[in-house]
PDB file of C-alpha atoms and ligand atoms in Angstrom:
ATOM      1  CA  MET A  22     -84.823 -67.123 -85.196  1.00 59.00           C
ATOM      2  CA  SER A  23     -84.344 -63.391 -86.196  1.00 79.00           C
ATOM      3  CA  GLU A  24     -83.796 -62.446 -89.805  1.00 91.00           C
ATOM      4  CA  THR A  25     -80.443 -62.774 -91.392  1.00 97.00           C
ATOM      5  CA  ILE A  26     -78.447 -60.540 -93.699  1.00 98.00           C
ATOM      6  CA  PHE A  27     -79.233 -63.098 -96.491  1.00 98.00           C
ATOM      7  CA  ALA A  28     -82.932 -62.069 -96.338  1.00 97.00           C
ATOM      8  CA  LYS A  29     -81.965 -58.613 -97.008  1.00 97.00           C
ATOM      9  CA  ILE A  30     -79.836 -59.749 -99.908  1.00 98.00           C
ATOM     10  CA  ILE A  31     -82.816 -61.766-101.383  1.00 98.00           C
ATOM     11  CA  ARG A  32     -85.008 -58.624-101.177  1.00 98.00           C
ATOM     12  CA  LYS A  33     -82.128 -56.577-102.676  1.00 98.00           C
ATOM     13  CA  GLU A  34     -81.970 -54.285 -99.725  1.00 98.00           C
ATOM     14  CA  ILE A  35     -78.275 -54.744 -99.547  1.00 97.00           C
ATOM     15  CA  PRO A  36     -75.984 -55.348-102.422  1.00 98.00           C
ATOM     16  CA  ALA A  37     -74.477 -58.569-103.563  1.00 98.00           C
ATOM     17  CA  SER A  38     -72.573 -59.907-106.456  1.00 98.00           C
ATOM     18  CA  ILE A  39     -75.445 -62.135-107.840  1.00 98.00           C
ATOM     19  CA  VAL A  40     -74.320 -64.852-110.132  1.00 98.00           C
ATOM     20  CA  PHE A  41     -77.641 -66.782-110.444  1.00 98.00           C
ATOM     21  CA  GLU A  42     -81.272 -66.325-109.598  1.00 98.00           C
ATOM     22  CA  ASN A  43     -84.612 -68.059-110.261  1.00 98.00           C
ATOM     23  CA  ASP A  44     -87.979 -68.194-108.419  1.00 98.00           C
ATOM     24  CA  ASP A  45     -86.451 -70.379-105.738  1.00 98.00           C
ATOM     25  CA  VAL A  46     -82.736 -70.003-105.658  1.00 98.00           C
ATOM     26  CA  LEU A  47     -80.365 -67.043-105.262  1.00 98.00           C
ATOM     27  CA  ALA A  48     -76.632 -67.287-105.685  1.00 99.00           C
ATOM     28  CA  PHE A  49     -74.002 -64.578-104.869  1.00 99.00           C
ATOM     29  CA  ARG A  50     -70.203 -64.225-104.372  1.00 99.00           C
ATOM     30  CA  ASP A  51     -69.088 -64.674-100.667  1.00 99.00           C
ATOM     31  CA  ILE A  52     -67.945 -61.424 -99.161  1.00 98.00           C
ATOM     32  CA  ASN A  53     -64.877 -63.150 -97.659  1.00 98.00           C
ATOM     33  CA  PRO A  54     -63.808 -65.644-100.304  1.00 98.00           C
ATOM     34  CA  GLN A  55     -61.805 -68.679 -99.392  1.00 98.00           C
ATOM     35  CA  ALA A  56     -60.893 -69.745-103.093  1.00 98.00           C
ATOM     36  CA  PRO A  57     -60.889 -68.008-106.430  1.00 98.00           C
ATOM     37  CA  THR A  58     -64.397 -69.059-106.883  1.00 98.00           C
ATOM     38  CA  HIS A  59     -66.476 -68.845-103.693  1.00 98.00           C
ATOM     39  CA  ILE A  60     -70.366 -68.507-104.091  1.00 99.00           C
ATOM     40  CA  LEU A  61     -73.231 -68.973-101.667  1.00 99.00           C
ATOM     41  CA  ILE A  62     -76.275 -70.757-102.959  1.00 99.00           C
ATOM     42  CA  ILE A  63     -79.446 -70.232-101.008  1.00 98.00           C
ATOM     43  CA  PRO A  64     -83.109 -70.984-101.005  1.00 98.00           C
ATOM     44  CA  LYS A  65     -85.223 -67.801-101.234  1.00 98.00           C
ATOM     45  CA  ILE A  66     -87.475 -69.106 -98.521  1.00 97.00           C
ATOM     46  CA  THR A  67     -86.044 -68.219 -94.982  1.00 91.00           C
ATOM     47  CA  GLU A  68     -87.713 -71.090 -93.007  1.00 93.00           C
ATOM     48  CA  ILE A  69     -84.466 -73.408 -93.327  1.00 97.00           C
ATOM     49  CA  THR A  70     -82.006 -71.981 -90.823  1.00 98.00           C
ATOM     50  CA  LYS A  71     -79.630 -75.032 -91.033  1.00 98.00           C
ATOM     51  CA  THR A  72     -79.635 -78.572 -92.441  1.00 98.00           C
ATOM     52  CA  THR A  73     -81.362 -80.015 -89.394  1.00 98.00           C
ATOM     53  CA  ASP A  74     -84.550 -78.027 -90.428  1.00 98.00           C
ATOM     54  CA  ILE A  75     -84.707 -80.021 -93.672  1.00 98.00           C
ATOM     55  CA  SER A  76     -87.550 -82.528 -94.033  1.00 97.00           C
ATOM     56  CA  LYS A  77     -88.175 -84.760 -97.028  1.00 97.00           C
ATOM     57  CA  GLU A  78     -91.890 -83.843 -97.168  1.00 97.00           C
ATOM     58  CA  ASN A  79     -91.254 -80.110 -97.369  1.00 97.00           C
ATOM     59  CA  HIS A  80     -87.885 -79.684 -99.091  1.00 97.00           C
ATOM     60  CA  SER A  81     -87.108 -82.534-101.500  1.00 97.00           C
ATOM     61  CA  LEU A  82     -87.872 -80.492-104.598  1.00 98.00           C
ATOM     62  CA  LEU A  83     -85.974 -77.502-103.286  1.00 98.00           C
ATOM     63  CA  LEU A  84     -82.811 -79.334-102.529  1.00 98.00           C
ATOM     64  CA  GLY A  85     -82.771 -80.721-106.047  1.00 98.00           C
ATOM     65  CA  LYS A  86     -83.111 -77.039-107.268  1.00 98.00           C
ATOM     66  CA  LEU A  87     -80.139 -75.895-105.063  1.00 98.00           C
ATOM     67  CA  PHE A  88     -77.869 -78.654-106.337  1.00 98.00           C
ATOM     68  CA  GLU A  89     -78.949 -78.008-109.877  1.00 98.00           C
ATOM     69  CA  ALA A  90     -78.048 -74.344-109.441  1.00 98.00           C
ATOM     70  CA  ALA A  91     -74.781 -75.332-108.105  1.00 98.00           C
ATOM     71  CA  ASN A  92     -74.020 -77.411-111.176  1.00 98.00           C
ATOM     72  CA  GLN A  93     -75.035 -74.738-113.504  1.00 98.00           C
ATOM     73  CA  ILE A  94     -72.894 -72.063-111.714  1.00 98.00           C
ATOM     74  CA  ALA A  95     -69.934 -74.435-111.721  1.00 98.00           C
ATOM     75  CA  LYS A  96     -70.180 -74.485-115.513  1.00 98.00           C
ATOM     76  CA  GLN A  97     -70.488 -70.741-115.614  1.00 98.00           C
ATOM     77  CA  GLU A  98     -67.525 -70.324-113.452  1.00 98.00           C
ATOM     78  CA  LYS A  99     -65.685 -73.031-115.617  1.00 98.00           C
ATOM     79  CA  ILE A 100     -64.804 -75.088-112.643  1.00 98.00           C
ATOM     80  CA  ASP A 101     -67.078 -78.085-113.491  1.00 98.00           C
ATOM     81  CA  GLU A 102     -64.301 -80.152-115.104  1.00 98.00           C
ATOM     82  CA  GLY A 103     -61.518 -79.313-112.891  1.00 97.00           C
ATOM     83  CA  GLY A 104     -63.737 -79.946-109.906  1.00 98.00           C
ATOM     84  CA  PHE A 105     -65.155 -78.074-106.906  1.00 98.00           C
ATOM     85  CA  ARG A 106     -66.262 -78.449-103.430  1.00 98.00           C
ATOM     86  CA  LEU A 107     -69.850 -78.008-101.873  1.00 98.00           C
ATOM     87  CA  VAL A 108     -69.876 -77.233 -98.205  1.00 98.00           C
ATOM     88  CA  ILE A 109     -72.774 -76.785 -95.686  1.00 98.00           C
ATOM     89  CA  ASN A 110     -71.882 -75.717 -92.292  1.00 98.00           C
ATOM     90  CA  CYS A 111     -74.335 -76.762 -89.594  1.00 98.00           C
ATOM     91  CA  GLY A 112     -74.223 -75.324 -86.162  1.00 98.00           C
ATOM     92  CA  PRO A 113     -71.474 -73.756 -84.087  1.00 98.00           C
ATOM     93  CA  ASP A 114     -68.914 -76.556 -84.125  1.00 97.00           C
ATOM     94  CA  ALA A 115     -68.942 -76.477 -87.991  1.00 97.00           C
ATOM     95  CA  GLY A 116     -68.518 -72.690 -87.939  1.00 97.00           C
ATOM     96  CA  GLN A 117     -71.873 -71.653 -89.056  1.00 98.00           C
ATOM     97  CA  GLU A 118     -72.391 -67.878 -88.928  1.00 98.00           C
ATOM     98  CA  VAL A 119     -75.391 -67.178 -90.993  1.00 98.00           C
ATOM     99  CA  TYR A 120     -78.620 -69.030 -89.882  1.00 98.00           C
ATOM    100  CA  HIS A 121     -80.149 -69.291 -93.386  1.00 98.00           C
ATOM    101  CA  LEU A 122     -79.447 -72.454 -95.173  1.00 98.00           C
ATOM    102  CA  HIS A 123     -76.499 -71.916 -97.683  1.00 98.00           C
ATOM    103  CA  ILE A 124     -74.260 -74.054 -99.761  1.00 98.00           C
ATOM    104  CA  HIS A 125     -70.711 -72.884-100.319  1.00 98.00           C
ATOM    105  CA  LEU A 126     -69.406 -73.486-103.825  1.00 98.00           C
ATOM    106  CA  LEU A 127     -65.672 -73.399-103.702  1.00 98.00           C
ATOM    107  CA  GLY A 128     -63.336 -73.886-106.708  1.00 98.00           C
ATOM    108  CA  GLY A 129     -60.561 -72.536-108.800  1.00 98.00           C
ATOM    109  CA  ARG A 130     -57.653 -74.013-106.702  1.00 97.00           C
ATOM    110  CA  LYS A 131     -56.508 -77.533-105.331  1.00 97.00           C
ATOM    111  CA  MET A 132     -58.405 -78.307-102.157  1.00 96.00           C
ATOM    112  CA  ASN A 133     -56.983 -80.034 -99.005  1.00 96.00           C
ATOM    113  CA  TRP A 134     -58.507 -82.790 -97.122  1.00 97.00           C
ATOM    114  CA  PRO A 135     -59.447 -83.205 -94.443  1.00 95.00           C
ATOM    115  CA  PRO A 136     -60.878 -79.686 -94.124  1.00 92.00           C
ATOM    116  CA  GLY A 137     -59.857 -77.624 -91.093  1.00 84.00           C
TER     117      GLY A 137
HETATM  118  P1  LIG B 218     -71.070 -69.942 -92.671  1.00 85.66           P
HETATM  119  O1  LIG B 218     -69.892 -69.632 -91.725  1.00 85.66           O
HETATM  120  O2  LIG B 218     -71.194 -71.290 -93.301  1.00 85.66           O
HETATM  121  O3  LIG B 218     -72.528 -69.418 -91.936  1.00 85.66           O
HETATM  122  O4  LIG B 218     -70.868 -68.964 -93.916  1.00 85.66           O
HETATM  123  C1  LIG B 218     -71.448 -67.638 -93.939  1.00 85.66           C
HETATM  124  C2  LIG B 218     -70.749 -66.946 -95.145  1.00 85.66           C
HETATM  125  O5  LIG B 218     -71.530 -65.748 -95.422  1.00 85.66           O
HETATM  126  C3  LIG B 218     -69.266 -66.440 -94.785  1.00 85.66           C
HETATM  127  O6  LIG B 218     -68.464 -67.184 -95.621  1.00 85.66           O
HETATM  128  C4  LIG B 218     -69.306 -64.988 -95.085  1.00 85.66           C
HETATM  129  C5  LIG B 218     -70.632 -64.809 -95.908  1.00 85.66           C
HETATM  130  N1  LIG B 218     -71.271 -63.510 -95.664  1.00 85.66           N
HETATM  131  C6  LIG B 218     -71.568 -62.970 -94.491  1.00 85.66           C
HETATM  132  N2  LIG B 218     -72.281 -61.809 -94.682  1.00 85.66           N
HETATM  133  C7  LIG B 218     -72.259 -61.526 -95.946  1.00 85.66           C
HETATM  134  C8  LIG B 218     -72.713 -60.546 -96.822  1.00 85.66           C
HETATM  135  O7  LIG B 218     -73.345 -59.497 -96.230  1.00 85.66           O
HETATM  136  N3  LIG B 218     -72.567 -60.585 -98.140  1.00 85.66           N
HETATM  137  C9  LIG B 218     -71.875 -61.740 -98.779  1.00 85.66           C
HETATM  138  N4  LIG B 218     -71.816 -61.562-100.029  1.00 85.66           N
HETATM  139  N5  LIG B 218     -71.536 -62.762 -97.982  1.00 85.66           N
HETATM  140  C10 LIG B 218     -71.523 -62.637 -96.611  1.00 85.66           C
END
């Protein structure tokens, strides 16, 4: 799979509004926000293109770090108490556009269910 735009954001080759970063995880505001808070949380490694690449052996720790980051960012954004939604699109039917694993963190408004 060829390199994605997110790899360039990780290397700071293209700008992004970064809200969180540590050795393993980067989070930045989505360029096309669907809610008042819409942040993408991504692993810095590029080997996981979508959820079906994930294995317990290789990625358990990393997944914990991604969700820990999501919780911390939700607090930073002050949406932890009101609630928020985490979304991972996997493959074409889900509308995945960028093939680098990412969690959408959406909040700041009332969400509908079922999603479209
Ligand atoms: P998905 O459809 O789940 O693959 O979501 C990809 C998201 O990535 C989409 O909501 C728009 C966002 N996105 C695409 N390119 C860029 C970019 O260059 N910068 C930022 N900040 N977000 C981007």
